XYZ file of C-alpha atoms in Angstrom:
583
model
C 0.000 0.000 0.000
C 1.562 3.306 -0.945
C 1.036 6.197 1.226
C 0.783 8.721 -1.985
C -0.205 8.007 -5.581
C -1.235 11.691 -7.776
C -1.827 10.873 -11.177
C -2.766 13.549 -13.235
C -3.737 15.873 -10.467
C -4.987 19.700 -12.134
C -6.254 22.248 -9.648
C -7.882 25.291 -10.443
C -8.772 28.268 -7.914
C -11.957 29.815 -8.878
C -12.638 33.203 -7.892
C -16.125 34.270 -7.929
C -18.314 37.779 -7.969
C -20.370 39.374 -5.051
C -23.272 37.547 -6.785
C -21.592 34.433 -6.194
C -20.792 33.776 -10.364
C -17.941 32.509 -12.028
C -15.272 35.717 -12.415
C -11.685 33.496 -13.509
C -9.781 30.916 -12.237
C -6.181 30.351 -11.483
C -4.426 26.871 -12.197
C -2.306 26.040 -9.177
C -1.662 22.268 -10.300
C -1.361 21.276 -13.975
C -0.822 17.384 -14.031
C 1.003 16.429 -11.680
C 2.612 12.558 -11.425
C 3.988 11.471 -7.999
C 4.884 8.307 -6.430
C 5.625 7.929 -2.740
C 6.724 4.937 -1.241
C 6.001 3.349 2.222
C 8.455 5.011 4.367
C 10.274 7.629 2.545
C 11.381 10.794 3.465
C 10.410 12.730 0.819
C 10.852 16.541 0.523
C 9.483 18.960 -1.909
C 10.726 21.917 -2.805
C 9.791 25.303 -5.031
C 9.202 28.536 -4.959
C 6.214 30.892 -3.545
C 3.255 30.081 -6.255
C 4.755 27.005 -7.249
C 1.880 24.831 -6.069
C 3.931 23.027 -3.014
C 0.986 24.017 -0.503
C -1.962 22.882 -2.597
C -0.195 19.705 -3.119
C -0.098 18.645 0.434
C -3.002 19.952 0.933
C -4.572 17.799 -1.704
C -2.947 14.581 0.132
C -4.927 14.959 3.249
C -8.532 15.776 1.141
C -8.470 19.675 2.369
C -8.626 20.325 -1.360
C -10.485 18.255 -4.231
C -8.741 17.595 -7.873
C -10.402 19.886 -10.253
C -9.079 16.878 -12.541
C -6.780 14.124 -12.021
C -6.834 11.673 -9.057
C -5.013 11.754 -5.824
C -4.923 8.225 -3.331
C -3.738 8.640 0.246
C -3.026 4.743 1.396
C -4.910 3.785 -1.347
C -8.243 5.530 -0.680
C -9.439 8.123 -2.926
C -9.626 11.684 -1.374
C -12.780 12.657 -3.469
C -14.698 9.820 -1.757
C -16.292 11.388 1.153
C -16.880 8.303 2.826
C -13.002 8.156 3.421
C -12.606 11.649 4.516
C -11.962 10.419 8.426
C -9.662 8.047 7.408
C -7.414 10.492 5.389
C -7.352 12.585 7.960
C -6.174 10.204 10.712
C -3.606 8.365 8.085
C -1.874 11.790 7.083
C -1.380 14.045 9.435
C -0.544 17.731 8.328
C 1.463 20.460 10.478
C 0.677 23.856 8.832
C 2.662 26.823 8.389
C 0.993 29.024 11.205
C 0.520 27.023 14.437
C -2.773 29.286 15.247
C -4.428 27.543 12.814
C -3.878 24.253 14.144
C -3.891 25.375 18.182
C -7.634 24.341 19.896
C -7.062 23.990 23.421
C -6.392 26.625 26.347
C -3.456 24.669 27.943
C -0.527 22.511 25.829
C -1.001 19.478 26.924
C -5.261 19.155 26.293
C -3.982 20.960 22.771
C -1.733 18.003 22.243
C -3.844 15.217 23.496
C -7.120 16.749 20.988
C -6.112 14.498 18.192
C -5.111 11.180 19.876
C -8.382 11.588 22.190
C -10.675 12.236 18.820
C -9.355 9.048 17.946
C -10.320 7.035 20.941
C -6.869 5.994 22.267
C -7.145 5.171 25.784
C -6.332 7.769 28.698
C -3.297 6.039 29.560
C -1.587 5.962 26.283
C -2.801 9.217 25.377
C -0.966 10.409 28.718
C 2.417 8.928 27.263
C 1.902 9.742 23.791
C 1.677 13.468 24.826
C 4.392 13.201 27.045
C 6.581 11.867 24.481
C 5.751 14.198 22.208
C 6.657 17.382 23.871
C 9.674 15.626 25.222
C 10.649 14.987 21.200
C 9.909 18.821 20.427
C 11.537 19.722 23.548
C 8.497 21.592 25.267
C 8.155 19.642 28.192
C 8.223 22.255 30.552
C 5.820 23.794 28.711
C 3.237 21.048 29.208
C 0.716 23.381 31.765
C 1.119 26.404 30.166
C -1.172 28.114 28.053
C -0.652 28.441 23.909
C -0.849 32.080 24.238
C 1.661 32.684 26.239
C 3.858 30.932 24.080
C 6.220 32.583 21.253
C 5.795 31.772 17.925
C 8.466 28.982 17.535
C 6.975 27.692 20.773
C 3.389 27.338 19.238
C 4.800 25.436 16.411
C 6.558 22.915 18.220
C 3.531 22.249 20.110
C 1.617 21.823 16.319
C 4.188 19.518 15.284
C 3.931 17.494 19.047
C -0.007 17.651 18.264
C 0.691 15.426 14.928
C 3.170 13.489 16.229
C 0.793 12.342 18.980
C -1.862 10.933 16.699
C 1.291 8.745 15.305
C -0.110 8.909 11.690
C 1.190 6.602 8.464
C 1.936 9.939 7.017
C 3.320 13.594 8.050
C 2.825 16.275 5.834
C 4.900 19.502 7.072
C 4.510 22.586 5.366
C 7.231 25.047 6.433
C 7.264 23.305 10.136
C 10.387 25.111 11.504
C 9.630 28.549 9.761
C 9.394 29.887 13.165
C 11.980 28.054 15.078
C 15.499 28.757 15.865
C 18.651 27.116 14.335
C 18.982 24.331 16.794
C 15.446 24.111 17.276
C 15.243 23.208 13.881
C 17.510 21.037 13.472
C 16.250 18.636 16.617
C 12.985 19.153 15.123
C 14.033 17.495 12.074
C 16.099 15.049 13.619
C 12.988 14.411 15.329
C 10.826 13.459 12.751
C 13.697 11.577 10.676
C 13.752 9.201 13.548
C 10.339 8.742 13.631
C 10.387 7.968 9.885
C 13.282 4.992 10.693
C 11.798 3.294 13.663
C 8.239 3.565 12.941
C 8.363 3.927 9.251
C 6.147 7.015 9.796
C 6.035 8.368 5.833
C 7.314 12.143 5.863
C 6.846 14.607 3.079
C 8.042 17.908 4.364
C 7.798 21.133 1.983
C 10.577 23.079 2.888
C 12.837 26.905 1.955
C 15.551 25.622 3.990
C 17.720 23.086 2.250
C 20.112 22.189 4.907
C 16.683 20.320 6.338
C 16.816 18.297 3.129
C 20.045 16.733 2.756
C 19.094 13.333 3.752
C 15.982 13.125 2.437
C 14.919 9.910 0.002
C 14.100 11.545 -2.834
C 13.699 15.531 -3.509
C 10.404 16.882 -5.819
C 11.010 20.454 -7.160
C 7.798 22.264 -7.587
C 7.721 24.871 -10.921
C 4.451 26.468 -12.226
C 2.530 23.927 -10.680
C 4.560 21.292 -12.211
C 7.155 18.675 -10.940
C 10.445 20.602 -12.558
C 12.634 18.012 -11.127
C 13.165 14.586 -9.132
C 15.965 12.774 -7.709
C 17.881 12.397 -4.870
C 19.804 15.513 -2.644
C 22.994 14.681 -4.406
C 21.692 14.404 -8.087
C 19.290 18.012 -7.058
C 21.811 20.115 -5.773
C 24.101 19.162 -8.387
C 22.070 21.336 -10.424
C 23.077 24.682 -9.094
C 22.734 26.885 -12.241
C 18.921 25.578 -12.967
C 17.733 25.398 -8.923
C 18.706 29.364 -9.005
C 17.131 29.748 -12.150
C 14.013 28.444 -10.083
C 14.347 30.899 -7.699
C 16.010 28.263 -5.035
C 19.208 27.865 -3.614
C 21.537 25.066 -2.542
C 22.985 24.651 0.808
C 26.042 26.846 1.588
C 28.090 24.373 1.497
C 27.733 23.165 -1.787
C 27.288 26.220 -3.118
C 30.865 27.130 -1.267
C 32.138 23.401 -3.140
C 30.671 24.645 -6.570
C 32.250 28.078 -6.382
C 35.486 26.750 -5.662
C 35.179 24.489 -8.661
C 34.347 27.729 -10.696
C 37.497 28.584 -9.891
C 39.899 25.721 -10.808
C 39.536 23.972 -7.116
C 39.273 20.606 -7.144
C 35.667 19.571 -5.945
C 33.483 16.873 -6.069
C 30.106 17.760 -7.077
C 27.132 18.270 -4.943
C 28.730 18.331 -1.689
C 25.993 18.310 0.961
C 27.966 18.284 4.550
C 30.772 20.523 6.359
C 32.190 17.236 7.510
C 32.325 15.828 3.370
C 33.454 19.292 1.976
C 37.005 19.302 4.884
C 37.614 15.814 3.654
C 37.354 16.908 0.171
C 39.135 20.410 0.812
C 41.768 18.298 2.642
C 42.743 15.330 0.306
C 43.218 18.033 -2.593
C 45.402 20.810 -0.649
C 49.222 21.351 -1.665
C 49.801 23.074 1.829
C 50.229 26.688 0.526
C 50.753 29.392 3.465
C 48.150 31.893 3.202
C 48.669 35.124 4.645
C 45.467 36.510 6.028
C 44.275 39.712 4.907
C 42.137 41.830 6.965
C 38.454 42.046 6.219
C 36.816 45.634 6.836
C 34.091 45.358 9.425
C 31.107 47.687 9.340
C 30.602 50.113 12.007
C 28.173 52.905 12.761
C 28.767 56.284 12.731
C 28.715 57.083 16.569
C 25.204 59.532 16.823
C 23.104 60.040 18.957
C 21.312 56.988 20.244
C 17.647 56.825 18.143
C 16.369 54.209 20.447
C 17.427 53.211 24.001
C 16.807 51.002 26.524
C 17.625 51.321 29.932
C 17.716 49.188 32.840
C 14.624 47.566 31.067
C 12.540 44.614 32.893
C 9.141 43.061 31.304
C 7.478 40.501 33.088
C 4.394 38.336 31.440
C 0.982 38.044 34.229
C 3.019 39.078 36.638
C 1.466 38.198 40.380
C -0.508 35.607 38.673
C -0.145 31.751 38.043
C 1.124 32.280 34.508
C 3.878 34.818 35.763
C 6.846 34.789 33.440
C 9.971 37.070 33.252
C 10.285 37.867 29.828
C 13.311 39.893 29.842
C 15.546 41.416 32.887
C 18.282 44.542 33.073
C 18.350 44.738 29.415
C 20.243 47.925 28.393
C 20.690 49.061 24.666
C 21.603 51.693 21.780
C 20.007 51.953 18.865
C 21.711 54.100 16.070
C 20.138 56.027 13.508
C 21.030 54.367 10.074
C 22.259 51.643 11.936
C 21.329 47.808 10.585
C 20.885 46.009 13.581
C 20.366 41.887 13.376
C 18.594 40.805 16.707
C 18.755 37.074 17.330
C 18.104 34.611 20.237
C 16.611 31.389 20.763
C 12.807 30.943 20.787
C 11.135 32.702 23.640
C 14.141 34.243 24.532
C 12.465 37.450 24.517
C 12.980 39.555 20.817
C 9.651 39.884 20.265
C 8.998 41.225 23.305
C 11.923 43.200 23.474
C 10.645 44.768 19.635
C 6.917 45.281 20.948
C 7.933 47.664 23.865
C 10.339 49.794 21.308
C 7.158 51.073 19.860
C 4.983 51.086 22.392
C 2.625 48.053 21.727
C 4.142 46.755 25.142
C 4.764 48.651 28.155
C 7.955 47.558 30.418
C 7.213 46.466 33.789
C 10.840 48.716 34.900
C 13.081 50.417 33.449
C 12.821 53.532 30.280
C 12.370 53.100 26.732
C 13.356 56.401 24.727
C 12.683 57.256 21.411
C 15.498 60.258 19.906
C 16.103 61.159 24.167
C 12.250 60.915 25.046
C 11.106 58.866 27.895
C 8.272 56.910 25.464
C 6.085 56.452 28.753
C 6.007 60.165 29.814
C 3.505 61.861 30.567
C 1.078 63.250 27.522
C 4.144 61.559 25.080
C 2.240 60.667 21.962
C 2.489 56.803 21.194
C 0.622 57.352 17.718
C 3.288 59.679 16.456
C 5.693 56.719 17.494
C 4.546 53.995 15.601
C 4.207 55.943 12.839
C 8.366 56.558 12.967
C 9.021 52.750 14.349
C 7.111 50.944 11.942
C 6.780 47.621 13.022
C 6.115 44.043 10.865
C 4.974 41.373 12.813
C 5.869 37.571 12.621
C 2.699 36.168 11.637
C 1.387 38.714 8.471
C -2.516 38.149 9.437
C -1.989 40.325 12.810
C -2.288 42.897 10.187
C -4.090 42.354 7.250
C -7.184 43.195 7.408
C -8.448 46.059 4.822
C -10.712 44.249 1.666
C -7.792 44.800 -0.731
C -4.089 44.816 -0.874
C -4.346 48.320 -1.689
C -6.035 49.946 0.512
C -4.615 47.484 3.616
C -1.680 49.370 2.338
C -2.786 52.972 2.111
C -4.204 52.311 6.022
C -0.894 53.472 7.735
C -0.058 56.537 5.138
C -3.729 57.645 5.490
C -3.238 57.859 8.964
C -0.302 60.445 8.495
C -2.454 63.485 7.187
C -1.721 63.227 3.581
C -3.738 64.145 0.651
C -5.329 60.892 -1.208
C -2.239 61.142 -4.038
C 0.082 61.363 -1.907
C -1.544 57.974 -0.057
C -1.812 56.272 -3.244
C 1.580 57.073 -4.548
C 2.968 56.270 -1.220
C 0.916 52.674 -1.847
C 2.011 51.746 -5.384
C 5.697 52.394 -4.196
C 5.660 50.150 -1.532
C 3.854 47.151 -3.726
C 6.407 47.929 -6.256
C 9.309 47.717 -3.967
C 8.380 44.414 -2.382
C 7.321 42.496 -5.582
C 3.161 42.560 -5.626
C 1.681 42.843 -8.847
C -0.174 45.456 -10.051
C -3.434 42.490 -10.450
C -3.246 41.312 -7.203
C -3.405 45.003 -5.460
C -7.813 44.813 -5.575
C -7.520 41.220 -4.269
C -7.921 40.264 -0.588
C -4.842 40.591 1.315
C -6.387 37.400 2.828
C -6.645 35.414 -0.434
C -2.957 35.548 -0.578
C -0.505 32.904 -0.279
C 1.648 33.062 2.953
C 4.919 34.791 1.117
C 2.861 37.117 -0.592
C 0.590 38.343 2.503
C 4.185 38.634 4.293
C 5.265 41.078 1.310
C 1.994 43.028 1.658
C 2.631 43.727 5.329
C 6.055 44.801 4.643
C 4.790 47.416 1.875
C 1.834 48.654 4.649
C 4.921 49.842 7.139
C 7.346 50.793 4.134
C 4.294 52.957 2.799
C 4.301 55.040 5.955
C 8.280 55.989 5.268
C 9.365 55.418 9.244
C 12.675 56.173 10.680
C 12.619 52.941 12.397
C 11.753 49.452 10.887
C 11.369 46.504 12.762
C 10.820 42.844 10.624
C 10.290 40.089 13.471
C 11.144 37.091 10.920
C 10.045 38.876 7.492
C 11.453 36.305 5.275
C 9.354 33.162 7.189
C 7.455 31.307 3.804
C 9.583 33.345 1.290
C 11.341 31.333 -1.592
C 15.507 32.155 -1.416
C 15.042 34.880 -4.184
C 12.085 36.287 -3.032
C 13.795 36.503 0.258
C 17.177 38.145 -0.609
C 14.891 40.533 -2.939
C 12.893 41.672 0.397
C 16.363 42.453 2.151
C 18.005 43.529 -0.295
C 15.782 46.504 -1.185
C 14.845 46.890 2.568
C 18.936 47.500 2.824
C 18.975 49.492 -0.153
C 16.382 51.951 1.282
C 17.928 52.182 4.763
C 21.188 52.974 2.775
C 19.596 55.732 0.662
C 17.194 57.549 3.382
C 18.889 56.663 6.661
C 16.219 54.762 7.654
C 17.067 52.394 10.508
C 16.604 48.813 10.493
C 16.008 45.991 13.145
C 16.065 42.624 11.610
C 14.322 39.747 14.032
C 16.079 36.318 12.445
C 16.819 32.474 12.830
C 18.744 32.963 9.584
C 22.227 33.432 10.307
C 23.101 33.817 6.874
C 20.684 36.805 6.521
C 22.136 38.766 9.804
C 25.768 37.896 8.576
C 25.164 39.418 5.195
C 23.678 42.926 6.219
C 23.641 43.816 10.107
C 26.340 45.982 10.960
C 25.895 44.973 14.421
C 24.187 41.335 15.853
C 22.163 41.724 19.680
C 22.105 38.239 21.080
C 19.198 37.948 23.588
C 19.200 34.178 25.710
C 16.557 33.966 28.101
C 15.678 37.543 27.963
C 19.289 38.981 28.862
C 21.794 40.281 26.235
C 24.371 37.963 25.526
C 26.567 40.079 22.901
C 25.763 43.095 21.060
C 28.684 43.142 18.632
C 29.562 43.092 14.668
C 28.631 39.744 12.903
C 31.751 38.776 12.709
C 32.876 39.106 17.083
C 29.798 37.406 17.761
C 30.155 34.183 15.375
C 33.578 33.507 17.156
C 31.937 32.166 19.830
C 30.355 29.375 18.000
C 30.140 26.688 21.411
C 28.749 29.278 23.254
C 25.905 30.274 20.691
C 24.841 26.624 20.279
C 24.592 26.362 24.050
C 21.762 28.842 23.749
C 20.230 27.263 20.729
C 21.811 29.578 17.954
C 24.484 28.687 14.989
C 26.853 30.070 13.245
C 26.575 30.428 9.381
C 27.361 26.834 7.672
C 30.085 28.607 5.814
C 31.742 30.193 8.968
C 31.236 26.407 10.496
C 33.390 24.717 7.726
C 36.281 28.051 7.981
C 36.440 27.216 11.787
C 36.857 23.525 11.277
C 39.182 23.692 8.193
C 41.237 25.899 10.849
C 41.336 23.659 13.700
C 42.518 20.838 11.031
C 45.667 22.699 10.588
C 44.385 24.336 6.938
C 45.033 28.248 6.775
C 42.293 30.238 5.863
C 39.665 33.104 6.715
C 38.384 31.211 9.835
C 35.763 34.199 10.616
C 34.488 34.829 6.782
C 30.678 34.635 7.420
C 29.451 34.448 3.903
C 30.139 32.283 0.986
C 32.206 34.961 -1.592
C 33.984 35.619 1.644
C 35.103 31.650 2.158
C 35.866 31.476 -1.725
C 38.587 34.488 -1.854
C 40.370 32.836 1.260
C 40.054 29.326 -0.126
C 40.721 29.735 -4.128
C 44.324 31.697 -2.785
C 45.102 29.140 -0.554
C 45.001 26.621 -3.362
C 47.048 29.432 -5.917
């Protein structure tokens, strides 16, 4: 019995007039062929719009084939008398744990499923303790959801699933949300369970690292399956994955580069550990002489944002009291590109909520260009207009009946004239990549990287000093991603504009913070240039953080006696210092 067989599989989203009539459709899947196999680990990959989400979707019978056929264990998802059966077979962790989260308290929200499916008390107990304790969110067992961060909820989505112990697991985007480490025991998680228990996994995925030992790889284009093989045989296809809008893994697009060059690589190199050996067998033992690499540093101005001596406790005097951060002190510079990164729930988004104003801190000052933000008569609209804000999950706020005008809410709320709005509008759509068609649909209708690119344009459009992204690139394809950053960088550059960049990417801090603030367990940790900070690579992984892959495999060439750039923190870096060690 195979857990997936698609044969054919079209689907078409219809949109329809007020009166309920036919307006146009929009094909989504266009005959799609797929085989899984009892067991595998199967990822699938693609860009936003590429159909990845309706696929999976289509697995577990939460969409119907507008043609084609789809079985799941053999039974045919348009058959409505199989519908409960689908549903308990393939399990499916979404992209936004809200949508999944029922209960008040984690562990009722992780026993729901097993107890809808009438496994006794006692096993249900277990099952739910072993879940969390797989996720690691044990301790979090008696708490309630919404005290939880966002990485936290998902874990307890993906604990939910893994409770029910279905045939199949369909993740879309599970570990969006979580950090580094977090993600990585997550999917070391959910490998195991695919060994022992032969639990089938199909997980859709933007971050390839996660994919490496996968059975076989499906690459999503257009709605079609561009390509199919295993990791090796996919990422051996730089040139045509980046022509999809993807990316390989840094290092083997560090292995590929090098080969570019006249190095001596094998092709499709998928681990640190595989690219040293590699590096190793082919190096003549050349002395490289270390130049020095510029670091960036702000201007010293006068501060635009401070903290001082800042405490923020969660119900405090209550049962659900929880210290969310303690003595934090810090400097904001105008201009300055600040990458703020800590494990999940160790406090950034609280920390980013009480710089403009949504939060208020239990102690301490929060000042906005010298002004106590909590003074008396101090005017907390005029803030958020200048420290724009762009939360994690882009449905906090959408909520206008077009793109458009969701957009034109914050401008309109600045005292402009209605050009001046509009213009402001259509510049920030532009800048972030929404079509001109899509600006009189519903910001709702949108897929999850495009809603995310519509909330971005909605703070942009208001022109703040201050711009705060709490995980902006979460659902974006690699191009779309380094599109969004790279014109949010450009603009900072060109207006002065200062930006705060909430991330589990390291690669995306390492590439355009001037400065990294490490928060673990709601203290600072460092607040120093990329490159400081990622020296202390045991430390940050004893606080759930990583270096960059690329940084990872300098370090360890170093320790094995190979001289080279051991702090370069991004790929071109890592080539110059390893193409003139082999000259």
């Amino acid at each position: 019995m195979k857990p997936v067989t698609i044969t054919g599989l079209v689907h078409d989203y219809v949109t329809r007039d007020e009166e309920g009539n036919y307006a146009e459709s929009r094909r989504a899947l266009d005959h799609v062929d797929l085989d899984v196999e009892e067991g595998q680990f199967i990822a699938v990959l693609g860009a936003n719009g590429s159909g990845k989400s309706t696929l999976a979707k289509h697995i577990n019978a939460l969409l119907l084939p507008t043609q084609g056929r789809v079985l799941t264990c053999d039974m045919d998802t348009a058959d409505d008398s199989y519908l409960w059966e689908i549903r308990k077979s393939a399990g499916m962790v979404f992209q936004n744990p809200d949508n999944q989260i029922v209960a008040s308290v984690v562990e009722e929200d992780v026993g729901f499923g097993p107890e809808n499916l009438g496994i006794p008390t006692e096993e249900i107990v277990q099952r739910v303790a072993d879940s969390l304790a797989a996720v690691g969110m044990t301790q979090y067992g008696e708490s309630s959801p919404n005290h939880l961060s966002g990485g936290q909820k998902q874990r307890v989505a993906i604990a939910g699933i893994l409770a029910m112990e279905p045939r199949c697991i369909l993740m879309d985007e599970p570990t969006a949300m979580l950090d580094p480490v977090g993600r990585r025991e997550v999917i070391e998680t959910v490998r195991r369970l695919n060994r022992e228990k032969g639990i089938t996994v199909i997980l859709i995925t933007h971050y390839m690292e996660e994919v490496i030992d996968a059975d076989r790889i499906f690459v999503m284009s257009d709605g079609k399956v561009a390509m199919q093989g295993t990791p090796r045989e996919i990422f051996a296809r730089v040139e045509e994955l980046r022509e999809l809008r993807l990316e390989v893994p840094q290092v083997t697009e560090l292995a590929h580069e090098l080969s570019l060059r006249g190095v001596t690589m094998p092709a499709a190199v998928l681990t640190p550990e595989e690219f040293v050996e590699a590096y190793r067998a082919n190096y003549p033992g050349t002395v490289y002489a270390e130049p020095p690499i510029a670091e960036k540093r702000p201007e010293n101005t006068d501060p635009v944002l401070s903290l001082k001596d800042v405490r923020f406790v969660y119900g405090e005097r209550t049962a659900f009291e929880t210290v969310a951060l303690e003595d934090v002190n810090l400097d904001i510079f105008q201009g300055e590109y600040i990458g703020l990164i800590g494990h999940t729930g160790s406090g950034k988004s609280t920390l980013i909520q009480l710089l403009n104003g949504l939060e208020k801190a239990t102690a301490g000052q929060v000042l906005f260009r010298g002004e106590d933000i909590y003074g008396e008569g101090y005017n907390r609209r005029e803030l958020r207009s200048n420290v724009g804000l762009v939360f994690q999950y882009p449905d906090h706020q959408l909520f206008e009946a077009t793109v458009i005008e969701d957009v034109s809410y914050g401008p309109g709320n600045q005292g402009l004239s209605k050009e001046e709005i509009r213009e402001r509008a259509e510049w920030a759509l532009k800048l972030v990549g929404v079509a001109p068609e899509q600006w009189q649909s519903s910001p709702l209708e949108l897929s999850g990287g495009q809603k995310r690119r519509v909330a971005i344009a909605g703070v942009l459009a208001m022109k703040p000093k201050v711009m705060i992204l709490d995980e902006p690139t979460a659902g974006l394809d690699p191009a779309g991603r380094d599109e969004i950053l790279g014109e949010i960088d450009r603009i900072r550059r060109e207006t002065g504009m200062t930006v705060i960049l909430v991330s589990h990417r390291m690669e995306d801090v390492a590439r355009f913070a001037d400065r990294l603030v490490v928060i673990s367990d709601g203290h600072i940790l460092y607040a120093d240039t990329p490159r400081a900070v990622f020296r202390h690579r045991e430390r940050l992984n004893e606080v759930g953080l990583e270096v960059p892959q690329v940084t990872q495999i300098m370090q360890m060439l170093k320790e094995d006696g190979i001289p080279c750039r051991e702090d370069a923190i991004t790929v071109a870096e890592a080539v110059e210092s390893l193409a003139a060690s082999k000259s």
